[in-house]
Amino acid sequence: MKRPSSTRRWTLFATATQYALTEHLRNRFAMVLVALFIPVWTALASLAVPSTPVRFQLRATGEILTPGGNQLTQVSGALNAVTLIIGFMMFAATFSSGHFDRRLAMVGYPRTHLVLAKIAALALASGAVATYTTVLTCVYRVPDQPLLFTAALFCVGMTYGALGVAFGSLLRREIEGMFAIVMTSVIDIALQNPLYSSGSDSPIVRYLPAYGAMQTSTGAAFTSTPLKQYLAIQLLWFTAAALVGFLAFHRRTRNTLPAFRQPQLIPHQQPETVRQPENTEPSA
């Protein structure tokens, strides 16, 4: 089969990306969550949670920090909001377009372009939501390193978006995927929040999906120490989640139709001729 030209490949990628973005924009519930859930959650974290200082050690730097409880809740709440929204968006898009993606793959649309389009749409959605969340956080308190804070939100959004693709490709029912995303995010973020978990300094938390983003965002919010190495840890989690999502997507879009086989003759064997029935009628 002749390989498509670079222009053709770009057209295929751009078309698939356009459809992926359209799928996200048509998800009205996700748009409502972005417009209302994030600002309401940020405001409640600032106003409802006491500002009593919380003393804990940041594992990334070894520093002892004493931020207000409401400020610490804003950081964990921002991570929680991004993971839930981006994970839900990618799961809903993957789950609803599964049959359409499979039909495209069966008629010859390159699955690589479909996967790259999903990653591109995920990057755009994560960037937009991360920036929006940072702006809302700055309304109440500007992080010491706002760009690094945004990068941490972006990376954790990419990770949970990839998990959403995996859940959307593997799970059979929509309620299963929603429950998986919610519980993964809640357990992940809650165990790392010093305000709610006494085991936030446990060695086990370093194996959680949002560990790198949690350390980076907390350090970016309350210190001036750069923590780019923990962004690298978060990108490793994204790579692992993306690989699982790609394998699940590849399995879901595979061709399950039985191969059509032409009847074959044994070499040097001629097909049998149809014998005409003999005339058995008695002669007159």
Backbone as a ProteinNet text record, in pm:
[ID]
protein_1_A
[PRIMARY]
MKRPSSTRRWTLFATATQYALTEHLRNRFAMVLVALFIPVWTALASLAVPSTPVRFQLRATGEILTPGGNQLTQVSGALNAVTLIIGFMMFAATFSSGHFDRRLAMVGYPRTHLVLAKIAALALASGAVATYTTVLTCVYRVPDQPLLFTAALFCVGMTYGALGVAFGSLLRREIEGMFAIVMTSVIDIALQNPLYSSGSDSPIVRYLPAYGAMQTSTGAAFTSTPLKQYLAIQLLWFTAAALVGFLAFHRRTRNTLPAFRQPQLIPHQQPETVRQPENTEPSA
[TERTIARY]
84.2	0	88.1	51.9	130.5	111.9	223.7	217.2	164.4	77.7	25.9	135.9	122.6	220.2	210	309.2	308.8	187.1	146.6	28.4	-96.8	-102.1	-216.6	-221	-105	-100.7	-143.4	-98.2	-137.8	-288.5	-344.8	-489	-567.2	-520.7	-586.3	-579.2	-462.4	-445.7	-532.6	-532.9	-611.7	-760.8	-806.6	-948.1	-987.8	-906.3	-936.4	-932.7	-837.6	-829.5	-951.5	-996.7	-1115.2	-1237.7	-1254	-1366.9	-1353.1	-1230.7	-1209.5	-1243.4	-1200.9	-1233.2	-1383	-1445.7	-1590.8	-1664.5	-1614.6	-1675.2	-1667.3	-1555	-1541.2	-1634.4	-1640.4	-1723.2	-1871.8	-1910	-2050.2	-2087.2	-1988.7	-2014.2	-2055.7	-2182.6	-2232.3	-2209.6	-2221.2	-2200.4	-2057.7	-1961.4	-1821.8	-1801.3	-1866.3	-1854.2	-1913.5	-2023.2	-2083.5	-1989.6	-1924.2	-1828.9	-1713.7	-1664.2	-1554.6	-1599.9	-1719.7	-1767.7	-1811.4	-1862.4	-1919.8	-1845.8	-1808.2	-1750.6	-1617.9	-1530.7	-1398.2	-1407.9	-1480	-1485.8	-1558.3	-1664.1	-1735.7	-1647.3	-1577.3	-1489.9	-1375.1	-1319.7	-1211.2	-1259.9	-1378.2	-1432.7	-1464.6	-1523.7	-1556.3	-1430.4	-1326	-1200.8	-1141.4	-1158	-1101.6	-1187.5	-1318.8	-1408	-1455.7	-1473.8	-1531.2	-1427	-1309.2	-1205.2	-1130.9	-1107.2	-1035.5	-894.3	-847.7	-713	-606.6	-638.8	-541.6	-419	-297	-176.3	-164.1	-122.9	-100.6	49.5	110.5	254.7	280.1	360.1	396.3	527.6	589.1	715.3	689.2	735.7	724.1	834.2	794.9	892.2	987	940.2	1021.6	1144.5	1132.1	1242.7	1292.1	1212.8	1248.9	1216.1	1155.8	1123	999	994.9	877.3	790.7	669.4	578.9	462.9	412.5	298.4	193.9	140.7	36.8	-96.2	-186.9	-320.6	-394.5	-486.4	-562.3	-642.3	-697.6	-774.3	-684.7	-563.2	-470.7	-426.5	-401.6	-362.6	-477.8	-598.5	-715.4	-736	-703.2	-714.2	-621.9	-501.4	-406.6	-457.4	-494.5	-544.6	-677.3	-759.3	-886.3	-866.3	-765.6	-736	-694.9	-609	-568.5	-688.6	-771.3	-888.4	-984.3	-1006	-1097	-1044.6	-915.6	-858.6	-863.2	-827.5	-828.1	-968.8	-1067.1	-1203.5	-1257.1	-1238	-1296.1	-1228.2	-1095.5	-1025	-1045	-1039.6	-1064.4	-1203.7	-1302.9	-1439.6	-1454	-1395	-1406	-1348.4	-1230	-1166.2	-1239.7	-1289.7	-1365.8	-1494.2	-1568.3	-1695	-1672.3	-1567.8	-1540.1	-1501.3	-1417.5	-1373.7	-1488	-1567.7	-1677.5	-1784.4	-1819.6	-1927.7	-1885	-1756.5	-1710.5	-1642.9	-1657.7	-1589.2	-1628.1	-1759.4	-1804	-1763.2	-1767.8	-1728.2	-1578.9	-1497.1	-1353	-1326.1	-1401.4	-1380.8	-1417	-1525.4	-1562.3	-1457	-1404.2	-1299.3	-1175.9	-1139	-1021.7	-1044.5	-1166.2	-1194.1	-1195.3	-1226.9	-1225.7	-1090.7	-991.8	-856.8	-803.3	-880.4	-828.8	-717	-598.2	-485.5	-517	-500.7	-527.2	-424.7	-305.4	-205.1	-253.2	-315.5	-366.5	-481	-564.4	-674.2	-621	-517.6	-458.2	-389.7	-313.1	-246	-346.7	-458.7	-562.7	-620.8	-639.9	-690.2	-589.4	-460.8	-358	-354.5	-367.4	-367.4	-487.5	-604.8	-723.5	-708.8	-648	-623.4	-529.9	-424.4	-329.7	-397.1	-479.2	-548.3	-646.9	-722.3	-818.5	-747.2	-638.8	-565	-503.4	-448.2	-389.1	-492.4	-609.6	-714.5	-766.6	-794.4	-848.9	-744	-617.9	-511.9	-492.1	-492.8	-477.6	-595.7	-715	-835.9	-835.2	-794.5	-788.9	-684	-570.5	-466.4	-514.5	-583.5	-635.6	-733.2	-820.6	-915.4	-843.9	-739.4	-662.1	-594	-545.6	-477.4	-570.6	-701.2	-795.9	-785.1	-756.5	-750.9	-607.2	-514.9	-374.8	-290.4	-194.8	-109.1	1.5	16.4	126.2	262	359	493	551.6	512.9	557.7	434.4	363	236.6	254.6	363.7	385.6	409.4	488.1	512.2	384.2	305.4	176.5	86.2	81.3	0.9	54	186.4	246.1	209.6	205.5	167.8	23.2	-66	-205.5	-218.8	-141.6	-145.5	-101.5	7.4	60.3	-33.8	-95.3	-187.4	-314.8	-353.9	-467.4	-436.8	-314.9	-274.8	-277.4	-231.5	-228.5	-368.9	-458.3	-594	-673.4	-637.5	-700.4	-664.7	-537.9	-495.8	-565.4	-581.9	-656.5	-802.2	-858.2	-995	-1008.9	-908.6	-909.5	-904.5	-819.6	-808.7	-940.4	-1000.9	-1128.7	-1237.3	-1237.9	-1338.6	-1324.8	-1204	-1180.8	-1200.1	-1182.8	-1187.8	-1321.8	-1386.8	-1508.7	-1630.7	-1729.3	-1846.9	-1958.9	-1969.3	-2080.5	-2027.6	-2106.6	-2062.9	-2049.5	-2139.8	-2135	-2007.1	-1957.2	-1833.4	-1715.3	-1709.2	-1600	-1605.2	-1725	-1738.4	-1695.1	-1738	-1701.2	-1549.9	-1489.9	-1345.4	-1267.4	-1308.5	-1237.9	-1252.6	-1374.7	-1399.6	-1322.6	-1330.8	-1265.8	-1113.4	-1060.9	-915.6	-866.7	-938.1	-897.9	-911.9	-1022.7	-1046.3	-941.3	-918.1	-819.1	-680.1	-647.2	-514.9	-485	-574.3	-550.5	-568.9	-670.4	-698.6	-583.6	-524.1	-414.8	-290.8	-280	-161.7	-184.7	-304.5	-335.7	-305.8	-207.3	-173.2	-286.1	-380.1	-489.2	-588.4	-602	-701.9	-641.3	-516.2	-456.2	-330.5	-329.9	-210.1	-99.2	-131.8	-31.8	19.6	8.2	54	205.5	278.1	422.3	466.1	370.3	402.4	476.4	570.7	640.8	547.6	429.8	338	284.4	269.1	205.9	289	416.8	499.5	463.8	385.3	343.4	204.3	146.1	13.7	25.6	-78	-68	-40.1	-88.2	-71.3	38.8	128.1	231.2	321	370.1	459.2	392.3	265.9	193.4	162.9	133	102.6	225.5	340.8	462.9	498.6	483.7	518.8	425.4	294.6	198.9	210	231.4	246.9	373.6	484.5	608.3	596.2	526.1	508.5	419.2	326	232.3	295.9	387.5	435.4	586.7	661	806.2	853.1	978.6	1039.8	1139.1	1135.4	1227.7	1173.9	1248.6	1201.6	1197.8	1093.4	1074.7	1044.6	1127	1101.2	1118.8	1202.9	1223.1	1095.7	1010	884.5	782.6	798.3	718.8	757	885.5	929.8	866.4	853.6	787	642	576.6	437.6	427.5	522.3	522.2	544.3	619.1	634.2	500	424	291.4	201.9	213.1	134.7	174.6	304.2	350.7	295.7	300.5	248	97.4	24.4	-120.7	-155	-77.5	-102	-76.2	25.5	53.7	-61.4	-112.1	-227.7	-348.5	-369.8	-481.1	-466.2	-343.5	-320.3	-346.1	-297.7	-319.7	-468.9	-538.6	-682.6	-756.3	-717.1	-779.9	-750.3	-627.7	-589.5	-671.6	-693.1	-772.6	-917.8	-971	-1112.1	-1140.1	-1046.6	-1068.2	-1014.6	-976.9	-924.3	-1037.7	-1000.5	-1097.4	-1125	-1247.4	-1283.3	-1358.1	-1370.9	-1438.9	-1349.3	-1406.2	-1323.6	-1265.2	-1143.5	-1078.7	-1148.8	-1166.4	-1233	-1130.2	-1157.1	-1063.2	-1122.4	-1045.4	-1085.7	-1062.7	-1152.9	-1129.8	-1008	-923.9	-801.1	-806.7	-747.3	-741	-607	-608	-482.7	-403.8	-274.1	-196.2	-216.1	-225	-239.4	-370.4	-464.4	-595.1	-696.5	-766.3	-865.6	-1000.1	-1077.3	-1210.1	-1294.9	-1375.2	-1460.8	-1567.3	-1591.4	-1696.3	-1830	-1928.3	-2063.6	-2112.8	-2144.6	-2191.4	-2340.6	-2376.7	-2514.8	-2585.9	-2701.4	-2775.4	-2808.8	-2795.1	-2824.6	-2976.3	-3012.7	-3153.4	-3193.9	-3269.4	-3311.4	-3451.4	-3514.2	-3650.7	-3647.8	-3741.7	-3745.8	-3781.4	-3716.5	-3744.6	-3878.4	-3940.9	-4072.3	-4059.3
-119.4	0	125	218.4	340.3	427.3	475.1	558.9	697.6	755.8	889.3	994	1098	1205.9	1283.8	1370.2	1449.9	1541.9	1595.4	1681.3	1601.8	1480.1	1394	1355.5	1323.5	1287.6	1404	1525.1	1642.1	1665.8	1645.2	1662.6	1563	1437.3	1335.9	1371.7	1418.1	1456.1	1576.8	1678.5	1799.4	1769.1	1683.3	1647.5	1573.2	1477	1401.7	1491.8	1586	1679.1	1769.8	1814.6	1899.7	1826.5	1702.4	1625	1601	1576.9	1554.5	1680.2	1796.6	1921.2	1950.1	1922	1941.6	1854.2	1730.8	1639.8	1696.8	1759.1	1819.4	1940	2023.4	2143.3	2109.5	1996.8	1955.2	1892.3	1867.6	1812.3	1926.6	1954	2069.5	2055.3	1933.7	1913.7	1948.5	1911.3	1945.3	2096.6	2163.5	2309	2375.9	2319.6	2373.9	2353.7	2237.1	2212.4	2311.6	2339.5	2435.6	2574.3	2613.1	2748.8	2770.1	2666.4	2684.4	2609.7	2485.7	2404.4	2461.3	2498.8	2547.3	2677.2	2781.5	2904.1	2883.5	2801.6	2777.4	2701.9	2600.3	2522.4	2609.1	2694.2	2782.4	2881.4	2936.7	3032.8	2965.6	2846.2	2775.7	2737.6	2697.2	2662.2	2782.1	2899.6	3019.5	3073.8	3060.7	3124	3030.1	2903.3	2811.2	2739.9	2715.4	2643.9	2744.2	2712.5	2805.8	2834	2952.9	2994.2	2957.2	2866.3	2823.3	2762.7	2803.8	2749.7	2598.3	2532.3	2387.7	2364.2	2300.2	2275.4	2136.6	2132.7	2005.4	2022.2	1909.8	1910.8	1874.5	1959.6	1932.7	1835.1	1715.6	1611.9	1653	1735.6	1771.5	1852.7	1937.6	2025.7	2000.6	1931.8	1912.7	2032	2137.3	2257.2	2233.7	2302.7	2303	2422.6	2396.2	2502.1	2514.9	2637	2663	2749.7	2705	2785.6	2774.3	2864.5	2856.7	2734.9	2684.6	2568	2594.3	2716.3	2748.5	2757.3	2807.8	2815.6	2676.3	2589.3	2452.8	2378.6	2405.9	2343	2394.4	2521	2573.5	2499.4	2467.2	2396	2256	2181.7	2046.3	2048.9	2151.5	2163.4	2192.5	2273.1	2300.5	2172.4	2092.6	1965.1	1872.1	1866.1	1778.9	1818.9	1949.4	1997.8	1965.7	1987.9	1962.1	1813.4	1729.2	1585	1534.9	1580.4	1535.3	1581.7	1709.3	1763.2	1706.9	1708.8	1658.6	1507.3	1435.3	1292.2	1261.1	1336.2	1315.9	1351.3	1459.4	1500.6	1394.1	1344	1245.8	1112	1074.6	951	960.2	1071.3	1086.5	1086.4	1156.6	1162	1024.3	952.6	819.9	720.2	726	630.2	650.6	776.1	803.2	784	803.8	793.3	659.7	563.3	436	364.9	355.1	286.4	362.4	494.9	575.5	559.2	559.8	537.8	400.4	302.5	167.6	159.9	225	225.1	296.4	408.4	479.4	390.8	320	233.5	119.5	66.4	-46.6	-7.4	119.4	162.3	219.3	212.7	250.3	378.7	446.5	569.1	530.8	589.7	548.1	569.2	463.5	473.9	563.7	571.8	661.2	805.3	845.1	982.1	1005.3	903.7	917.7	936.3	859.4	871.5	1006.7	1049	1179.2	1293.4	1278.2	1381.7	1390.3	1275.1	1276.1	1340.4	1313.4	1373.9	1525.3	1569.5	1713.2	1781.4	1719.5	1775.7	1776.2	1671	1664.6	1776.5	1801.8	1907.6	2044.8	2069.7	2198.5	2214.4	2108.9	2116.7	2132.9	2058	2068.1	2206.6	2260.4	2394.2	2500.7	2491.5	2591.3	2582.4	2461.3	2444	2479.6	2442.9	2474.6	2625.5	2695.7	2841.4	2907.8	2861.7	2916.3	2894	2776.4	2746.9	2832.1	2853.5	2937.9	3081.4	3132	3269.7	3283	3184	3189	3176.7	3097	3084.6	3216.6	3286.6	3414.5	3522	3502.8	3600.5	3607	3494	3487.4	3490.4	3429	3433.3	3395.8	3481.7	3456.4	3359.2	3245.4	3153.3	3220.5	3176.2	3231.5	3207.5	3096.3	3064.5	3027.3	3125.4	3095.8	3011.3	3031.4	2952.1	2805	2780.2	2642.7	2580.8	2660.1	2612.1	2569.7	2651.7	2617.9	2492.5	2479.8	2361.5	2234.5	2243.7	2126.5	2086.8	2185.2	2154.9	2096.5	2149.8	2098.7	1952	1920.4	1783.7	1684	1723.3	1630.6	1615.6	1721.2	1708.6	1612.9	1619.1	1526	1382.4	1362.1	1226.6	1170	1247	1196.4	1192.8	1276.7	1266.2	1135	1095.4	966.1	850.9	864.2	762.5	757.9	874.4	878.2	805	817.5	743.8	593.3	553.5	410.7	357.8	432.5	389.9	384.6	483.7	486.6	373.1	321	211.3	74.6	65.5	-64.2	-94.6	7.2	-16.4	-20.4	-97.1	-122.4	-21.3	32.4	121.8	257.5	360.2	497	519.1	460.9	481.5	422.4	314.3	253.9	348.9	413	506.2	628.2	682.4	798.8	766.1	650.2	610.2	589.3	529	504	634.8	733.5	861.5	935.5	940.9	1013.8	952.3	821.1	756.4	763.4	750.3	761.2	899.7	1003.2	1140.1	1171.3	1131	1162.1	1095	965.5	893.5	950.8	978.7	1028.8	1161.8	1257	1391.1	1395.2	1324.7	1330.9	1273.4	1165.9	1105.6	1194.8	1288.5	1374.6	1510.5	1537.4	1665.8	1660.1	1734.2	1729.2	1773.9	1852.2	1901.7	1790.9	1692.5	1588.2	1450.4	1431.2	1299	1305.4	1223.8	1217.4	1136.4	1067.3	987.6	1053.2	1186	1255.2	1247.5	1217.6	1204.3	1058.2	969.4	826.9	801.6	707.4	675.6	621.7	574.8	516.2	621.5	746.3	848.4	882.1	850.9	882.7	797	691.5	604.8	638.8	746.7	788.8	867.7	864.5	927.7	1076.7	1148.6	1294.1	1338.9	1247.9	1283.4	1395	1382.2	1484.5	1619.9	1622	1748.4	1807.7	1722.2	1770.8	1837	1772.9	1831.8	1960.8	1960.5	2078.7	2194.8	2168.7	2277.1	2334.2	2247.8	2296.7	2379.9	2330.5	2408.7	2538.7	2535.7	2657.6	2758	2710.1	2799.9	2869.5	2801.8	2854.5	2871.5	2836.4	2853.6	2909	2949	2996.2	2894.6	2773.7	2669.5	2604.4	2600.1	2531.9	2380.7	2318.8	2174.7	2106.2	2136.6	2081.4	1930.4	1877.2	1732.4	1658.1	1722.3	1656.4	1667.9	1768	1769.6	1653	1619.4	1503.7	1375.7	1364.6	1247.7	1241.4	1356.7	1358.8	1323.1	1366.2	1331.3	1181.9	1118.9	974	905.1	957.1	903	922.1	1037.9	1059.9	961.5	937.8	844	704.3	661.1	528.9	521.6	625.8	626.2	633.2	711.9	721.8	588.8	515.4	384.7	288.3	288.6	203.5	244.7	376.4	424.4	388	395.8	360.4	211.9	126.8	-17.3	-51.1	14.8	-9.4	39.7	156.4	208.7	118	70.2	-20.5	-148.9	-199.6	-322.7	-298.1	-182.3	-155.6	-132.2	-76.5	-45.5	-153.1	-268.9	-373.8	-433.3	-496.3	-560.4	-700.9	-726	-856.1	-943.5	-895.8	-977.4	-1093.7	-1212.1	-1324.4	-1299.1	-1342.5	-1323.7	-1407.4	-1348.1	-1418.3	-1501.6	-1629.2	-1719.4	-1775	-1764.4	-1821.8	-1972	-2051.3	-2196	-2226.8	-2315	-2349.8	-2493.9	-2517	-2650.6	-2712.6	-2844.4	-2915.8	-2909.6	-2884.9	-2877.2	-3000.9	-2975.5	-3079.5	-3155.5	-3096.2	-3161.3	-3080.6	-3142.6	-3077	-3084.8	-2979.9	-2986	-3093.9	-3159.5	-3264.9	-3206.1	-3278	-3235.1	-3287	-3212.6	-3252.8	-3359.2	-3473	-3583.1	-3567.6	-3590.1	-3583	-3712.7	-3701.4	-3823.5	-3906.4	-4040.2	-4131.3	-4145	-4164.7	-4182.8	-4326.5	-4343.9	-4477.1	-4514.9	-4427.4	-4459.7	-4575.9	-4668.4	-4781.1	-4735	-4795.3	-4758.6	-4815.5	-4751.1	-4794.1	-4920.5
0	0	0	-81.8	-92.6	30.8	85.3	204	166.7	253.1	222.5	232.2	154.7	156.5	286.5	309.1	432.3	437.7	322.1	318.8	353.2	298.5	326.8	474.1	532.1	673.6	760.8	724.8	802.6	792.1	673.7	655.9	740.3	741.8	823.9	973	1017.2	1157.2	1191.9	1106.3	1133.4	1136.4	1045.8	1043.7	1170.6	1210.9	1332.6	1455.9	1460.2	1573.5	1579.2	1463	1458	1513.7	1475.4	1526.7	1676.3	1723.8	1866.9	1947.4	1899.5	1969.4	1966.1	1851.2	1841.4	1940.7	1958.8	2055.3	2196.3	2231.4	2364.2	2380.7	2279.9	2288.8	2295.3	2241	2245.4	2379.6	2461.9	2594.8	2687	2692.6	2767.2	2917	2965.6	3109.6	3148.8	3065.6	3094.1	3089.4	2995.9	2988.3	3111.9	3162.3	3284.9	3402.9	3408.5	3516.7	3512.3	3393.3	3380.8	3424.1	3381.4	3407.4	3552.2	3617.7	3750.9	3860.4	3835.6	3942.1	3991.3	3897.8	3938.4	4019.6	3974.2	4057	4189.3	4189.7	4315.3	4413.6	4366	4452.2	4505.2	4421.2	4464.9	4569.9	4548.5	4644.9	4778.6	4773.7	4898.2	4974.6	4903.7	4971.2	5042.8	4985.8	5046.2	5160.1	5146.9	5242.6	5353.1	5320.8	5417.9	5503.5	5448.1	5522.6	5610.5	5737.5	5826.2	5775.5	5804.8	5762.3	5864.4	5954.2	6054.7	5986.2	6023.8	5958.6	5977.7	5871.9	5873.5	5854.2	5952.8	5947.8	5886.8	5781.3	5720.4	5645	5613	5538.8	5393.3	5304.9	5161.7	5121.9	5078.4	5049	4935.8	4844.2	4728.2	4766.8	4869.3	4908.1	5049.2	5130.6	5270.6	5357.4	5300.9	5377.4	5463.8	5576.7	5663	5622.8	5578.4	5533.9	5631.2	5642.5	5730.6	5660.2	5549.7	5483.1	5556.9	5524.6	5581.6	5527.5	5610	5566.2	5440.2	5428.3	5308.1	5184.7	5201.2	5087.6	5042.2	5138.5	5104.2	5036.3	5081.1	5020	4878.6	4853	4717.6	4621.2	4666.7	4580.7	4549.1	4653.5	4630.1	4555.1	4582.7	4511	4363.5	4330.6	4190.1	4118.5	4183.2	4123.4	4108.4	4211.1	4207.1	4095.7	4079.8	3976.5	3836.8	3814.2	3681.7	3649	3745.1	3718.8	3688.3	3763.8	3741.9	3607.2	3575.1	3453	3328.7	3325.5	3207.3	3194	3305	3298.1	3247	3294.5	3248.2	3100.5	3057.8	2917.9	2824.3	2855.5	2768.8	2774.2	2892.6	2901	2818.3	2834.1	2762.2	2611.7	2565.5	2422	2368.8	2441.6	2397.5	2401.7	2506.5	2522.2	2414.9	2388.6	2293.6	2148.8	2119.2	1980.5	1950.9	2041.2	2022.8	1894.7	1868.2	1747.1	1621.2	1628.3	1513.3	1484.4	1589.8	1570.6	1510.8	1554	1502.3	1354.6	1317.1	1175.1	1091.4	1143.4	1070.6	1051.3	1157.8	1148.4	1050.4	1045.9	958.7	811.2	782.4	642.6	601.3	691.3	652.9	711.7	800.3	861	959	946.4	1032.3	1179.5	1257.2	1400.5	1469.6	1412.9	1470.6	1467.1	1356.9	1345.7	1443.3	1464.2	1559.5	1701.5	1736	1870	1886.9	1787.2	1795.6	1804.1	1735.7	1743.4	1883.8	1948.2	2085.5	2180.3	2158	2242.8	2221.5	2095.8	2067.2	2132.1	2120.5	2184.8	2336.8	2390.2	2534.5	2579.2	2502	2536.7	2535.7	2434.9	2427.9	2543.4	2573.3	2683.5	2817.6	2837.8	2963.8	2980.4	2872.6	2879.3	2912.7	2849.9	2874.6	3018.1	3064.1	3199.6	3304.5	3281.5	3377.1	3388.5	3277.1	3279.8	3349.6	3317.7	3379.5	3530.8	3573.9	3717.5	3787.7	3723.6	3783.2	3799.9	3699.1	3707.5	3824.6	3842.3	3953.3	4088	4092	4216.3	4251.6	4150.4	4173.4	4226.7	4209.9	4263.2	4415.6	4479.5	4625.3	4677.3	4604.1	4642.1	4521.4	4489.2	4373.7	4414.8	4347.6	4381.1	4361.7	4437.2	4423.7	4284.9	4222.5	4086.3	4002.2	3950.7	3880.2	3754.9	3679.9	3558.8	3593.1	3696.4	3738.9	3794.1	3861.5	3912.5	3797	3692.6	3574	3506.2	3498.7	3435.8	3512.3	3646	3725.9	3698.1	3689.2	3657.7	3517.7	3424.8	3287.3	3282.6	3349.6	3346	3412.7	3524	3589	3505.6	3434	3342.6	3228.5	3174.6	3069.4	3120.3	3243	3299.8	3314.2	3373.8	3394.3	3264.4	3169.1	3037.5	2970	2981.3	2926	2998.4	3131	3204.3	3159.3	3127.4	3076.4	2944.1	2857.6	2730.7	2757.2	2852.3	2885.5	2941.8	3035	3091.5	2984.3	2894.9	2790	2691.1	2674.7	2581.1	2645.1	2777.3	2844.1	2908.7	2965.2	3041.7	2951.2	2992.5	2909.5	2930	3052.1	3083.1	3129.3	3103.3	3133.6	3283	3362	3506.7	3564.9	3505.8	3553.5	3534.4	3418.3	3391.9	3481.4	3503	3589.4	3731.8	3780.7	3916	3926.1	3824.3	3826.1	3830.6	3751.9	3748.5	3880.8	3932.4	4056.7	4172.6	4185.9	4298.6	4287.2	4167.2	4149.1	4187.8	4144.3	4174.4	4323.5	4383.5	4524.6	4612.7	4589.3	4670.1	4647.7	4522.6	4487.5	4556.8	4543.5	4597.6	4748.8	4800.2	4944	5026.7	4980.8	5057.1	5061.8	4970.1	4965.5	5030.5	5077	5138.5	5288.2	5336.1	5479.4	5570.3	5517.3	5600.2	5635.2	5546.6	5566.3	5592.9	5557.8	5570.3	5656.6	5760.5	5844.6	5779.4	5671.9	5601.9	5476.4	5467.5	5347.1	5328.5	5437.5	5426.9	5414.9	5393	5379.7	5248.6	5247.3	5122.2	5013.2	5051.8	4953.4	4857.7	4905.2	4821.9	4698.4	4700.2	4583.7	4462.9	4484.4	4374.8	4323.7	4372.4	4326.6	4195.7	4112.1	3978.7	3980.1	4081.2	4084.2	4179	4217.1	4315.5	4263.4	4142.5	4087.8	4079	4035.2	4024.2	4161.3	4259.1	4393.8	4455.6	4443.3	4496.3	4423	4292	4213.3	4241.6	4243.2	4265	4406.4	4504.8	4642	4655.3	4597.7	4601.5	4524.9	4409.9	4331.7	4402.4	4482.8	4551.8	4671.4	4741.6	4869.2	4877.7	4773.9	4776.4	4642.5	4640.3	4515.5	4459.2	4511.1	4465.9	4338.9	4229.2	4108.5	4128.8	4081.3	4101.4	3968.2	3869.7	3736.6	3733.1	3821.3	3821.3	3859.1	3939.2	3974.9	3862.2	3777.2	3654.7	3565	3564.1	3485.9	3537.7	3671.2	3728.5	3682	3678.1	3633.1	3484.8	3405.6	3263.4	3243.7	3333.5	3326.5	3351.1	3446	3470.2	3347.8	3283.3	3161.6	3052.6	3037.1	2934.8	2960.7	3087.4	3121.1	3096.6	3138.5	3118.1	2969.6	2893.7	2749.9	2680.3	2725	2666.5	2692.5	2815.2	2846.5	2762.5	2750.5	2669.6	2523.5	2471	2330.7	2306.8	2396.6	2381.7	2390.8	2483.9	2496.3	2372.8	2319.9	2199	2079.9	2070.9	1962.4	1968.6	2088.5	2104.1	2068.7	2105.2	2080.4	1932	1859.8	1718	1625.3	1680.1	1594.4	1510.7	1402.9	1314.6	1366.7	1410.7	1466.1	1366.7	1242.4	1142.3	1102	1075.9	1032.9	895.1	875.8	746.4	641.4	521.8	412	338.1	326.5	261.9	133.3	28.4	-98.2	-94.1	-151.3	-155.3	-239.1	-189	-257.6	-305.2	-420.2	-477.6	-446.9	-429.8	-410.3	-540.7	-536.7	-661	-747.8	-879.1	-981.4	-969.1	-895.4	-883.8	-961.2	-1051.1	-1132.7	-1062.5	-1073.8	-1012.6	-1076.4	-995.7	-1047.8	-1138.7	-1249.2	-1341.8	-1295.3	-1326.1	-1286.9	-1383.7	-1333.1	-1416.3	-1443	-1571	-1608.5	-1568.4	-1514.6	-1475	-1597.3	-1583.2	-1694	-1712.2	-1837.8	-1871.3	-1837.7	-1736.7	-1691.8	-1735.3	-1817	-1859.1	-1957.7	-1945.2	-2039.6	-2179.4	-2276.3	-2417	-2459.2	-2554.1	-2599.8	-2686.8
[MASK]
++++++++++++++++++++++++++++++++++++++++++++++++++++++++++++++++++++++++++++++++++++++++++++++++++++++++++++++++++++++++++++++++++++++++++++++++++++++++++++++++++++++++++++++++++++++++++++++++++++++++++++++++++++++++++++++++++++++++++++++++++++++++++++++++++++++++++++++++++++++++++++

